[in-house]
Structure formats: structure tokens, C-alpha cells
Amino acid sequence: MPQMNKGGKFIFGKSLLRENGILQFPKQAIEEYDITVEGKVYLFTGSKSTGGFCVTRKGLLKPSKLGHILTDTPELKEYTAEQGAFIKYKGRSYAWVDISNDGQIAMTDEMMKSLKIELGMKLLSIRSSDIAFTMGAYGRLVEESMKHNSNTPSSAALFNT
């Protein structure tokens, strides 16, 4: 499932938001973004068409053209805001959370409510840019990916439970 169609977005896989609130990111996304290296990640609200949230880390965000997000919100930059508490900034909401060495984060009820996601949802991991990947909750790409049976050998490897 690397691409849903020719020239389309690259898909890392699907991840189940487990009943205990744990979400495992796909291995390829973890490696491509070296997402666990800092022990913390930033989550920010996704697009209107995909929902869910985007994932990045300070080392990718700070030097980018979006680095002003951290400059203008020092409580995010310095991780002094409460973990998982979303801060509104220019039309989106941002939070930081700890990430395990193997690429898992814990979602609280408040975080899920802010992101409009629920326990048991299957989120689609999509390459968004060179600084972030998206964990999509709905929309055309998510709907198309759900047509692929997660019990088949080719898609079973993409489904992180």
C-alpha cells in the first residue's frame, strides 16, 4: 500500500488506537522521520479533508519555515506546557507528548476529544512533508485504504496493532 494510486500520497500503514490509548506509529514512518530520537514529539491538528493529526519533532520543525510555531509558543518549544495539552496557534492546535523508543504514544481522553478521534479507530499514516507525517482519521485516502483487508498478507504487515 505504499501509494493508493499512481502519483498519490505515500502510505506508511495503518495504526489502531488501542483501548488503552496507546498508538504505535508504523516502523517506516519512525525511521524516515527519526521520530523517536528526541523522546518527545509534537502533534498538531490535521487538515479538514483528512482529520486526525500530524506528527513531527523539534529537530525537524525548528529549522523549517514553520519554526515560528516554536518561537511564538515557548511553552511548546521548552516542553513546559502540560503534556498533551493543546495550544491554539494560527488556526491549528499543537501539543507535545513523550514517545517511546519503539514509536508509541499514549493518548488521553482530552487529547482524543481535541483531535476528534476515538479508541478503536484505525488511523492511516501518510507522508505529508519532509517535516511531518499525518495520522489521518477520515477522507478519501482513509476510505480507500480500509477497502484493503487487514488480514491479507500484503496489508497485514502495514497494520500496527
PDB file of N, CA and C in Angstrom, residues 15-25 104 107 112 118-121 160-161:
ATOM      1  N   SER A  15      -2.622   2.296  11.756  1.00  0.00           N
ATOM      2  CA  SER A  15      -2.363   2.080  13.180  1.00  0.00           C
ATOM      3  C   SER A  15      -3.675   2.095  13.939  1.00  0.00           C
ATOM      4  N   LEU A  16      -3.826   1.148  14.824  1.00  0.00           N
ATOM      5  CA  LEU A  16      -5.015   1.041  15.657  1.00  0.00           C
ATOM      6  C   LEU A  16      -4.806   1.835  16.946  1.00  0.00           C
ATOM      7  N   LEU A  17      -5.762   2.701  17.270  1.00  0.00           N
ATOM      8  CA  LEU A  17      -5.743   3.390  18.552  1.00  0.00           C
ATOM      9  C   LEU A  17      -6.350   2.418  19.564  1.00  0.00           C
ATOM     10  N   ARG A  18      -5.481   1.768  20.319  1.00  0.00           N
ATOM     11  CA  ARG A  18      -5.894   0.693  21.219  1.00  0.00           C
ATOM     12  C   ARG A  18      -6.775   1.184  22.353  1.00  0.00           C
ATOM     13  N   GLU A  19      -7.472   0.257  22.962  1.00  0.00           N
ATOM     14  CA  GLU A  19      -8.402   0.566  24.051  1.00  0.00           C
ATOM     15  C   GLU A  19      -7.709   1.196  25.255  1.00  0.00           C
ATOM     16  N   ASN A  20      -6.393   1.007  25.393  1.00  0.00           N
ATOM     17  CA  ASN A  20      -5.652   1.624  26.492  1.00  0.00           C
ATOM     18  C   ASN A  20      -5.082   2.988  26.096  1.00  0.00           C
ATOM     19  N   GLY A  21      -5.417   3.481  24.893  1.00  0.00           N
ATOM     20  CA  GLY A  21      -4.967   4.788  24.438  1.00  0.00           C
ATOM     21  C   GLY A  21      -3.597   4.803  23.777  1.00  0.00           C
ATOM     22  N   ILE A  22      -2.985   3.640  23.642  1.00  0.00           N
ATOM     23  CA  ILE A  22      -1.660   3.560  23.021  1.00  0.00           C
ATOM     24  C   ILE A  22      -1.799   3.507  21.501  1.00  0.00           C
ATOM     25  N   LEU A  23      -0.956   4.284  20.841  1.00  0.00           N
ATOM     26  CA  LEU A  23      -0.911   4.301  19.381  1.00  0.00           C
ATOM     27  C   LEU A  23       0.526   4.024  18.949  1.00  0.00           C
ATOM     28  N   GLN A  24       0.692   3.020  18.129  1.00  0.00           N
ATOM     29  CA  GLN A  24       2.006   2.634  17.595  1.00  0.00           C
ATOM     30  C   GLN A  24       2.145   3.196  16.186  1.00  0.00           C
ATOM     31  N   PHE A  25       3.181   4.002  15.959  1.00  0.00           N
ATOM     32  CA  PHE A  25       3.430   4.516  14.619  1.00  0.00           C
ATOM     33  C   PHE A  25       4.088   3.435  13.771  1.00  0.00           C
ATOM     34  N   GLN A 104       5.764   4.527  20.235  1.00  0.00           N
ATOM     35  CA  GLN A 104       4.404   4.550  20.762  1.00  0.00           C
ATOM     36  C   GLN A 104       4.158   5.839  21.533  1.00  0.00           C
ATOM     37  N   MET A 107      -2.431   8.360  24.246  1.00  0.00           N
ATOM     38  CA  MET A 107      -3.444   9.387  24.018  1.00  0.00           C
ATOM     39  C   MET A 107      -4.399   9.426  25.203  1.00  0.00           C
ATOM     40  N   MET A 112      -7.803  12.938  22.609  1.00  0.00           N
ATOM     41  CA  MET A 112      -8.666  12.346  21.583  1.00  0.00           C
ATOM     42  C   MET A 112      -9.851  13.257  21.272  1.00  0.00           C
ATOM     43  N   GLU A 118     -11.230   8.470  18.277  1.00  0.00           N
ATOM     44  CA  GLU A 118     -11.768   7.614  19.337  1.00  0.00           C
ATOM     45  C   GLU A 118     -10.978   6.330  19.451  1.00  0.00           C
ATOM     46  N   LEU A 119     -11.042   5.719  20.629  1.00  0.00           N
ATOM     47  CA  LEU A 119     -10.436   4.415  20.837  1.00  0.00           C
ATOM     48  C   LEU A 119     -10.993   3.448  19.804  1.00  0.00           C
ATOM     49  N   GLY A 120     -10.152   2.576  19.304  1.00  0.00           N
ATOM     50  CA  GLY A 120     -10.568   1.592  18.323  1.00  0.00           C
ATOM     51  C   GLY A 120     -10.493   2.064  16.884  1.00  0.00           C
ATOM     52  N   MET A 121     -10.224   3.348  16.671  1.00  0.00           N
ATOM     53  CA  MET A 121     -10.109   3.869  15.300  1.00  0.00           C
ATOM     54  C   MET A 121      -8.830   3.361  14.655  1.00  0.00           C
ATOM     55  N   ASN A 160      -0.535  -1.783  12.235  1.00  0.00           N
ATOM     56  CA  ASN A 160       0.161  -1.810  13.517  1.00  0.00           C
ATOM     57  C   ASN A 160      -0.860  -1.892  14.636  1.00  0.00           C
ATOM     58  N   THR A 161      -0.900  -3.023  15.295  1.00  0.00           N
ATOM     59  CA  THR A 161      -1.870  -3.180  16.387  1.00  0.00           C
ATOM     60  C   THR A 161      -1.222  -3.104  17.740  1.00  0.00           C
TER      61      THR A 161
END
